[in-house]
PDB file of C-alpha atoms in Angstrom:
ATOM      1  CA  UNK I   1      -4.130   7.088 -16.519  1.00 36.00           C
ATOM      2  CA  UNK I   2      -1.377   9.599 -15.788  1.00 39.00           C
ATOM      3  CA  UNK I   3      -2.029  13.142 -16.964  1.00 41.00           C
ATOM      4  CA  UNK I   4       0.907  15.527 -17.385  1.00 39.00           C
ATOM      5  CA  UNK I   5       0.556  19.295 -17.799  1.00 40.00           C
ATOM      6  CA  UNK I   6       3.142  21.057 -19.958  1.00 40.00           C
ATOM      7  CA  UNK I   7       3.358  24.850 -20.092  1.00 43.00           C
ATOM      8  CA  UNK I   8       5.001  26.759 -22.944  1.00 43.00           C
ATOM      9  CA  UNK I   9       6.703  30.048 -22.086  1.00 47.00           C
ATOM     10  CA  UNK I  10       6.559  31.128 -25.711  1.00 45.00           C
ATOM     11  CA  UNK I  11       2.799  30.822 -26.068  1.00 45.00           C
ATOM     12  CA  UNK I  12       1.871  31.277 -22.405  1.00 53.00           C
ATOM     13  CA  UNK I  13      -0.451  28.378 -22.952  1.00 53.00           C
ATOM     14  CA  UNK I  14      -0.593  24.815 -21.746  1.00 55.00           C
ATOM     15  CA  UNK I  15      -1.346  21.377 -23.073  1.00 54.00           C
ATOM     16  CA  UNK I  16      -2.465  18.161 -21.423  1.00 53.00           C
ATOM     17  CA  UNK I  17      -0.890  14.961 -22.694  1.00 56.00           C
ATOM     18  CA  UNK I  18      -1.373  11.401 -21.551  1.00 63.00           C
ATOM     19  CA  UNK I  19       1.730   9.577 -20.326  1.00 79.00           C
ATOM     20  CA  UNK I  20       1.878   5.820 -20.024  1.00 89.00           C
ATOM     21  CA  UNK I  21       1.379   4.382 -16.554  1.00 94.00           C
ATOM     22  CA  UNK I  22       4.255   2.108 -15.583  1.00 96.00           C
ATOM     23  CA  UNK I  23       3.493  -1.081 -13.646  1.00 97.00           C
ATOM     24  CA  UNK I  24       5.459  -4.192 -12.654  1.00 98.00           C
ATOM     25  CA  UNK I  25       3.953  -7.675 -12.577  1.00 98.00           C
ATOM     26  CA  UNK I  26       5.730 -10.752 -11.240  1.00 98.00           C
ATOM     27  CA  UNK I  27       4.346 -14.204 -12.025  1.00 98.00           C
ATOM     28  CA  UNK I  28       5.826 -16.893  -9.768  1.00 98.00           C
ATOM     29  CA  UNK I  29       5.459 -20.545 -10.729  1.00 98.00           C
ATOM     30  CA  UNK I  30       5.532 -23.558  -8.451  1.00 97.00           C
ATOM     31  CA  UNK I  31       7.611 -26.732  -8.493  1.00 95.00           C
ATOM     32  CA  UNK I  32       8.527 -27.789 -12.028  1.00 96.00           C
ATOM     33  CA  UNK I  33       6.979 -24.688 -13.583  1.00 97.00           C
ATOM     34  CA  UNK I  34       9.800 -22.542 -14.946  1.00 97.00           C
ATOM     35  CA  UNK I  35      12.584 -24.950 -14.045  1.00 95.00           C
ATOM     36  CA  UNK I  36      12.836 -28.714 -13.671  1.00 94.00           C
ATOM     37  CA  UNK I  37      11.981 -30.132 -10.248  1.00 91.00           C
ATOM     38  CA  UNK I  38      13.692 -33.478  -9.638  1.00 90.00           C
ATOM     39  CA  UNK I  39      13.229 -34.419 -13.280  1.00 90.00           C
ATOM     40  CA  UNK I  40       9.667 -33.063 -13.524  1.00 91.00           C
ATOM     41  CA  UNK I  41       9.012 -30.188 -15.914  1.00 91.00           C
ATOM     42  CA  UNK I  42       9.456 -27.460 -16.803  1.00 97.00           C
ATOM     43  CA  UNK I  43       5.745 -27.247 -17.583  1.00 97.00           C
ATOM     44  CA  UNK I  44       5.565 -23.428 -17.961  1.00 98.00           C
ATOM     45  CA  UNK I  45       2.044 -23.732 -16.576  1.00 98.00           C
ATOM     46  CA  UNK I  46       1.896 -20.189 -15.196  1.00 98.00           C
ATOM     47  CA  UNK I  47       3.500 -18.694 -18.306  1.00 98.00           C
ATOM     48  CA  UNK I  48       1.143 -20.439 -20.740  1.00 98.00           C
ATOM     49  CA  UNK I  49      -2.052 -19.665 -18.806  1.00 98.00           C
ATOM     50  CA  UNK I  50      -2.389 -16.677 -16.484  1.00 98.00           C
ATOM     51  CA  UNK I  51       0.640 -14.729 -17.738  1.00 98.00           C
ATOM     52  CA  UNK I  52      -0.535 -15.093 -21.338  1.00 98.00           C
ATOM     53  CA  UNK I  53      -4.079 -14.067 -20.330  1.00 98.00           C
ATOM     54  CA  UNK I  54      -2.849 -10.875 -18.652  1.00 98.00           C
ATOM     55  CA  UNK I  55      -0.594  -9.926 -21.571  1.00 97.00           C
ATOM     56  CA  UNK I  56      -3.473 -10.358 -23.979  1.00 96.00           C
ATOM     57  CA  UNK I  57      -5.899  -8.281 -21.872  1.00 96.00           C
ATOM     58  CA  UNK I  58      -3.464  -5.529 -20.929  1.00 96.00           C
ATOM     59  CA  UNK I  59      -2.550  -4.969 -24.588  1.00 95.00           C
ATOM     60  CA  UNK I  60      -5.962  -3.306 -25.003  1.00 94.00           C
ATOM     61  CA  UNK I  61      -4.943  -0.521 -22.621  1.00 95.00           C
ATOM     62  CA  UNK I  62      -2.524   1.577 -24.629  1.00 92.00           C
ATOM     63  CA  UNK I  63      -1.788   3.895 -21.709  1.00 93.00           C
ATOM     64  CA  UNK I  64      -0.525   1.065 -19.489  1.00 95.00           C
ATOM     65  CA  UNK I  65       3.158   0.168 -19.796  1.00 94.00           C
ATOM     66  CA  UNK I  66       3.703  -3.179 -18.044  1.00 95.00           C
ATOM     67  CA  UNK I  67       6.984  -4.860 -17.222  1.00 97.00           C
ATOM     68  CA  UNK I  68       6.192  -8.537 -16.746  1.00 98.00           C
ATOM     69  CA  UNK I  69       8.586 -11.048 -15.178  1.00 98.00           C
ATOM     70  CA  UNK I  70       8.140 -14.824 -15.037  1.00 98.00           C
ATOM     71  CA  UNK I  71      10.089 -16.570 -12.286  1.00 98.00           C
ATOM     72  CA  UNK I  72      10.258 -19.915 -10.575  1.00 98.00           C
ATOM     73  CA  UNK I  73       9.533 -20.140  -6.857  1.00 97.00           C
ATOM     74  CA  UNK I  74      13.197 -20.941  -6.207  1.00 96.00           C
ATOM     75  CA  UNK I  75      14.306 -17.684  -7.871  1.00 97.00           C
ATOM     76  CA  UNK I  76      12.850 -15.380  -5.220  1.00 97.00           C
ATOM     77  CA  UNK I  77      14.531 -16.671  -2.064  1.00 92.00           C
ATOM     78  CA  UNK I  78      17.947 -15.594  -0.834  1.00 89.00           C
ATOM     79  CA  UNK I  79      19.491 -12.136  -1.027  1.00 92.00           C
ATOM     80  CA  UNK I  80      21.373 -12.678  -4.293  1.00 95.00           C
ATOM     81  CA  UNK I  81      18.336 -14.079  -6.112  1.00 96.00           C
ATOM     82  CA  UNK I  82      16.014 -11.368  -4.799  1.00 96.00           C
ATOM     83  CA  UNK I  83      18.405  -8.638  -5.913  1.00 97.00           C
ATOM     84  CA  UNK I  84      19.039 -10.137  -9.375  1.00 97.00           C
ATOM     85  CA  UNK I  85      15.531 -11.345 -10.188  1.00 98.00           C
ATOM     86  CA  UNK I  86      13.355  -8.807  -8.381  1.00 98.00           C
ATOM     87  CA  UNK I  87      15.022  -5.646  -7.015  1.00 97.00           C
ATOM     88  CA  UNK I  88      17.134  -4.995 -10.125  1.00 97.00           C
ATOM     89  CA  UNK I  89      13.999  -5.265 -12.296  1.00 97.00           C
ATOM     90  CA  UNK I  90      12.107  -2.523 -10.426  1.00 97.00           C
ATOM     91  CA  UNK I  91      12.790   0.977 -11.717  1.00 93.00           C
ATOM     92  CA  UNK I  92      11.845   2.761  -8.498  1.00 95.00           C
ATOM     93  CA  UNK I  93       9.922   2.134  -5.290  1.00 96.00           C
ATOM     94  CA  UNK I  94       6.877   4.151  -6.381  1.00 96.00           C
ATOM     95  CA  UNK I  95       5.973   1.892  -9.316  1.00 97.00           C
ATOM     96  CA  UNK I  96       2.826  -0.178  -8.607  1.00 98.00           C
ATOM     97  CA  UNK I  97       3.845  -3.817  -8.201  1.00 98.00           C
ATOM     98  CA  UNK I  98       1.602  -6.867  -8.616  1.00 98.00           C
ATOM     99  CA  UNK I  99       2.639 -10.393  -7.627  1.00 98.00           C
ATOM    100  CA  UNK I 100       0.819 -13.573  -8.674  1.00 98.00           C
ATOM    101  CA  UNK I 101       2.107 -16.872  -7.291  1.00 98.00           C
ATOM    102  CA  UNK I 102       0.933 -20.466  -7.649  1.00 98.00           C
ATOM    103  CA  UNK I 103       1.652 -23.443  -5.371  1.00 97.00           C
ATOM    104  CA  UNK I 104       5.144 -23.146  -3.839  1.00 97.00           C
ATOM    105  CA  UNK I 105       5.285 -19.892  -5.784  1.00 97.00           C
ATOM    106  CA  UNK I 106       2.331 -18.662  -3.751  1.00 97.00           C
ATOM    107  CA  UNK I 107       4.084 -19.484  -0.470  1.00 96.00           C
ATOM    108  CA  UNK I 108       7.355 -17.830  -1.503  1.00 96.00           C
ATOM    109  CA  UNK I 109       5.499 -14.859  -3.036  1.00 97.00           C
ATOM    110  CA  UNK I 110       3.842 -14.063   0.292  1.00 96.00           C
ATOM    111  CA  UNK I 111       7.208 -13.982   2.046  1.00 95.00           C
ATOM    112  CA  UNK I 112       8.768 -11.945  -0.775  1.00 96.00           C
ATOM    113  CA  UNK I 113       5.863  -9.508  -0.658  1.00 96.00           C
ATOM    114  CA  UNK I 114       6.369  -8.863   3.052  1.00 95.00           C
ATOM    115  CA  UNK I 115      10.078  -8.256   2.465  1.00 94.00           C
ATOM    116  CA  UNK I 116       9.358  -5.733  -0.320  1.00 97.00           C
ATOM    117  CA  UNK I 117       6.704  -3.902   1.695  1.00 96.00           C
ATOM    118  CA  UNK I 118       9.109  -3.612   4.625  1.00 95.00           C
ATOM    119  CA  UNK I 119      11.673  -2.118   2.230  1.00 96.00           C
ATOM    120  CA  UNK I 120       9.224   0.556   1.064  1.00 97.00           C
ATOM    121  CA  UNK I 121       8.046  -0.867  -2.280  1.00 98.00           C
ATOM    122  CA  UNK I 122       4.517  -0.191  -3.542  1.00 98.00           C
ATOM    123  CA  UNK I 123       2.890  -3.641  -3.561  1.00 98.00           C
ATOM    124  CA  UNK I 124      -0.600  -2.981  -4.878  1.00 98.00           C
ATOM    125  CA  UNK I 125      -1.787  -6.578  -4.980  1.00 98.00           C
ATOM    126  CA  UNK I 126      -0.710 -10.107  -4.174  1.00 98.00           C
ATOM    127  CA  UNK I 127      -2.635 -13.059  -5.626  1.00 98.00           C
ATOM    128  CA  UNK I 128      -1.829 -16.490  -4.186  1.00 98.00           C
ATOM    129  CA  UNK I 129      -3.311 -19.408  -6.126  1.00 98.00           C
ATOM    130  CA  UNK I 130      -3.609 -22.606  -4.075  1.00 98.00           C
ATOM    131  CA  UNK I 131      -0.428 -21.859  -2.104  1.00 97.00           C
ATOM    132  CA  UNK I 132       1.585 -24.817  -0.810  1.00 96.00           C
ATOM    133  CA  UNK I 133       4.446 -24.913   1.684  1.00 94.00           C
ATOM    134  CA  UNK I 134       3.369 -25.827   5.200  1.00 90.00           C
ATOM    135  CA  UNK I 135       4.644 -29.405   5.093  1.00 86.00           C
ATOM    136  CA  UNK I 136       7.819 -30.257   6.995  1.00 84.00           C
ATOM    137  CA  UNK I 137       8.963 -32.694   4.316  1.00 82.00           C
ATOM    138  CA  UNK I 138       8.683 -30.140   1.511  1.00 87.00           C
ATOM    139  CA  UNK I 139      11.252 -27.969   3.318  1.00 81.00           C
ATOM    140  CA  UNK I 140      13.863 -30.658   2.858  1.00 85.00           C
ATOM    141  CA  UNK I 141      13.750 -30.810  -0.921  1.00 86.00           C
ATOM    142  CA  UNK I 142      12.444 -27.372  -1.949  1.00 91.00           C
ATOM    143  CA  UNK I 143      14.013 -23.936  -1.816  1.00 90.00           C
ATOM    144  CA  UNK I 144      11.214 -22.277   0.148  1.00 92.00           C
ATOM    145  CA  UNK I 145      11.104 -19.938   3.094  1.00 88.00           C
ATOM    146  CA  UNK I 146      11.355 -21.918   6.309  1.00 84.00           C
ATOM    147  CA  UNK I 147       9.523 -19.316   8.372  1.00 78.00           C
ATOM    148  CA  UNK I 148       5.895 -20.083   9.257  1.00 70.00           C
ATOM    149  CA  UNK I 149       3.028 -18.572   7.323  1.00 72.00           C
ATOM    150  CA  UNK I 150       3.164 -14.804   7.066  1.00 76.00           C
ATOM    151  CA  UNK I 151       0.915 -11.813   6.440  1.00 87.00           C
ATOM    152  CA  UNK I 152       2.474 -10.236   3.344  1.00 93.00           C
ATOM    153  CA  UNK I 153       1.003  -6.762   4.028  1.00 92.00           C
ATOM    154  CA  UNK I 154       0.106  -6.020   0.387  1.00 96.00           C
ATOM    155  CA  UNK I 155      -2.541  -3.321  -0.072  1.00 97.00           C
ATOM    156  CA  UNK I 156      -4.821  -6.086  -1.404  1.00 98.00           C
ATOM    157  CA  UNK I 157      -4.237  -9.801  -0.923  1.00 98.00           C
ATOM    158  CA  UNK I 158      -6.412 -12.276  -2.803  1.00 98.00           C
ATOM    159  CA  UNK I 159      -6.023 -15.934  -1.877  1.00 98.00           C
ATOM    160  CA  UNK I 160      -7.685 -18.846  -3.650  1.00 98.00           C
ATOM    161  CA  UNK I 161      -7.304 -22.240  -1.995  1.00 98.00           C
ATOM    162  CA  UNK I 162      -8.444 -25.422  -3.703  1.00 98.00           C
ATOM    163  CA  UNK I 163     -10.610 -28.085  -2.098  1.00 97.00           C
ATOM    164  CA  UNK I 164     -11.362 -30.289  -5.133  1.00 97.00           C
ATOM    165  CA  UNK I 165     -14.213 -32.772  -5.148  1.00 92.00           C
ATOM    166  CA  UNK I 166     -12.237 -35.336  -7.134  1.00 91.00           C
ATOM    167  CA  UNK I 167      -8.491 -35.099  -6.599  1.00 94.00           C
ATOM    168  CA  UNK I 168      -6.125 -35.620  -9.516  1.00 95.00           C
ATOM    169  CA  UNK I 169      -2.361 -36.186  -9.459  1.00 95.00           C
ATOM    170  CA  UNK I 170      -1.606 -32.492  -9.013  1.00 96.00           C
ATOM    171  CA  UNK I 171      -3.745 -32.449  -5.874  1.00 96.00           C
ATOM    172  CA  UNK I 172      -1.831 -35.379  -4.407  1.00 94.00           C
ATOM    173  CA  UNK I 173       1.391 -33.414  -4.932  1.00 91.00           C
ATOM    174  CA  UNK I 174      -0.164 -30.330  -3.297  1.00 95.00           C
ATOM    175  CA  UNK I 175      -1.366 -32.460  -0.375  1.00 93.00           C
ATOM    176  CA  UNK I 176       2.165 -33.787   0.097  1.00 90.00           C
ATOM    177  CA  UNK I 177       3.549 -30.249   0.284  1.00 91.00           C
ATOM    178  CA  UNK I 178       0.560 -29.268   2.452  1.00 94.00           C
ATOM    179  CA  UNK I 179      -1.728 -26.546   1.184  1.00 96.00           C
ATOM    180  CA  UNK I 180      -1.702 -23.241   3.030  1.00 95.00           C
ATOM    181  CA  UNK I 181      -5.175 -21.967   4.007  1.00 95.00           C
ATOM    182  CA  UNK I 182      -4.572 -18.369   5.216  1.00 94.00           C
ATOM    183  CA  UNK I 183      -8.162 -17.625   6.221  1.00 90.00           C
ATOM    184  CA  UNK I 184      -7.536 -14.628   8.489  1.00 88.00           C
ATOM    185  CA  UNK I 185      -5.021 -12.529   6.552  1.00 92.00           C
ATOM    186  CA  UNK I 186      -6.250 -12.033   2.959  1.00 96.00           C
ATOM    187  CA  UNK I 187      -8.482  -9.182   1.831  1.00 97.00           C
ATOM    188  CA  UNK I 188     -10.386 -11.850  -0.127  1.00 98.00           C
ATOM    189  CA  UNK I 189     -10.210 -15.524   0.809  1.00 97.00           C
ATOM    190  CA  UNK I 190     -11.959 -18.009  -1.499  1.00 98.00           C
ATOM    191  CA  UNK I 191     -12.154 -21.786  -1.592  1.00 98.00           C
ATOM    192  CA  UNK I 192     -12.391 -23.272  -5.073  1.00 98.00           C
ATOM    193  CA  UNK I 193     -13.373 -26.732  -6.257  1.00 98.00           C
ATOM    194  CA  UNK I 194     -10.652 -26.581  -8.920  1.00 98.00           C
ATOM    195  CA  UNK I 195      -7.764 -29.000  -8.913  1.00 98.00           C
ATOM    196  CA  UNK I 196      -4.326 -27.684  -8.051  1.00 98.00           C
ATOM    197  CA  UNK I 197      -3.109 -27.582 -11.675  1.00 97.00           C
ATOM    198  CA  UNK I 198      -6.187 -25.728 -12.987  1.00 98.00           C
ATOM    199  CA  UNK I 199      -4.451 -22.378 -12.598  1.00 98.00           C
ATOM    200  CA  UNK I 200      -6.292 -20.440 -15.296  1.00 98.00           C
ATOM    201  CA  UNK I 201      -9.681 -21.786 -14.204  1.00 98.00           C
ATOM    202  CA  UNK I 202      -9.224 -20.690 -10.575  1.00 98.00           C
ATOM    203  CA  UNK I 203      -7.797 -17.330 -11.722  1.00 98.00           C
ATOM    204  CA  UNK I 204     -10.894 -16.715 -13.873  1.00 98.00           C
ATOM    205  CA  UNK I 205     -13.454 -18.073 -11.399  1.00 98.00           C
ATOM    206  CA  UNK I 206     -16.028 -15.662  -9.950  1.00 98.00           C
ATOM    207  CA  UNK I 207     -14.961 -15.029  -6.365  1.00 98.00           C
ATOM    208  CA  UNK I 208     -16.581 -11.700  -5.428  1.00 97.00           C
ATOM    209  CA  UNK I 209     -19.782 -10.194  -6.803  1.00 96.00           C
ATOM    210  CA  UNK I 210     -19.359 -11.839 -10.184  1.00 97.00           C
ATOM    211  CA  UNK I 211     -15.705 -10.859 -10.517  1.00 98.00           C
ATOM    212  CA  UNK I 212     -12.658 -13.085 -10.742  1.00 98.00           C
ATOM    213  CA  UNK I 213      -9.178 -12.538  -9.311  1.00 98.00           C
ATOM    214  CA  UNK I 214      -8.178 -11.675 -12.871  1.00 98.00           C
ATOM    215  CA  UNK I 215     -10.936  -9.032 -13.127  1.00 98.00           C
ATOM    216  CA  UNK I 216      -9.956  -7.495  -9.793  1.00 98.00           C
ATOM    217  CA  UNK I 217      -6.302  -7.420 -10.823  1.00 98.00           C
ATOM    218  CA  UNK I 218      -7.068  -5.663 -14.102  1.00 97.00           C
ATOM    219  CA  UNK I 219      -9.384  -3.179 -12.363  1.00 97.00           C
ATOM    220  CA  UNK I 220      -6.641  -2.156  -9.968  1.00 97.00           C
ATOM    221  CA  UNK I 221      -4.052  -1.873 -12.727  1.00 97.00           C
ATOM    222  CA  UNK I 222      -6.100   0.433 -14.940  1.00 94.00           C
ATOM    223  CA  UNK I 223      -7.728   2.682 -12.343  1.00 88.00           C
TER     224      UNK I 223
END
């Protein structure tokens, strides 16, 4: 909550009013999520699950004013795309920014996050959901950062990596791209038994003292 004090010269008094807290949230989908990927998709998996869940929850907080952007992983790499899809959407560098990326979107989000932090933006939290991108072959056909894994330097970094008991088709795709298991960098690192496509389930799973990544995200937004 942001509290603003206004003083009136006429009355020599003052009043306290509540101003809305501005935040920025970027949801970054993986291959075939927002845009078609070699004829597959778009599935809008991230939009229909975790983005919808956040919009529904955040609506209860009338003093939070969120700007929410939904992007494909391929829309946050390259100077022109970063400027158009990210930088131009951010009102100023002080606004708290939250980034949630899945699959290839998790890999690209980590690299984007580091770039924004280095440029002075206020990245409060990065959530990477079963990030994928370490495979050499995936570089050839996907618009992802070619640099090796990175520490994104967000104030809080939550990573959930999936090690499913019974793999489905989405897990085979993730295995082909090679999952990224960043065990040493994240503030919270958690291994889930969810399949790669179970985005909402892993986002809502208890990962720390009975709280999910979703709970921890909301807590940080509203504090």
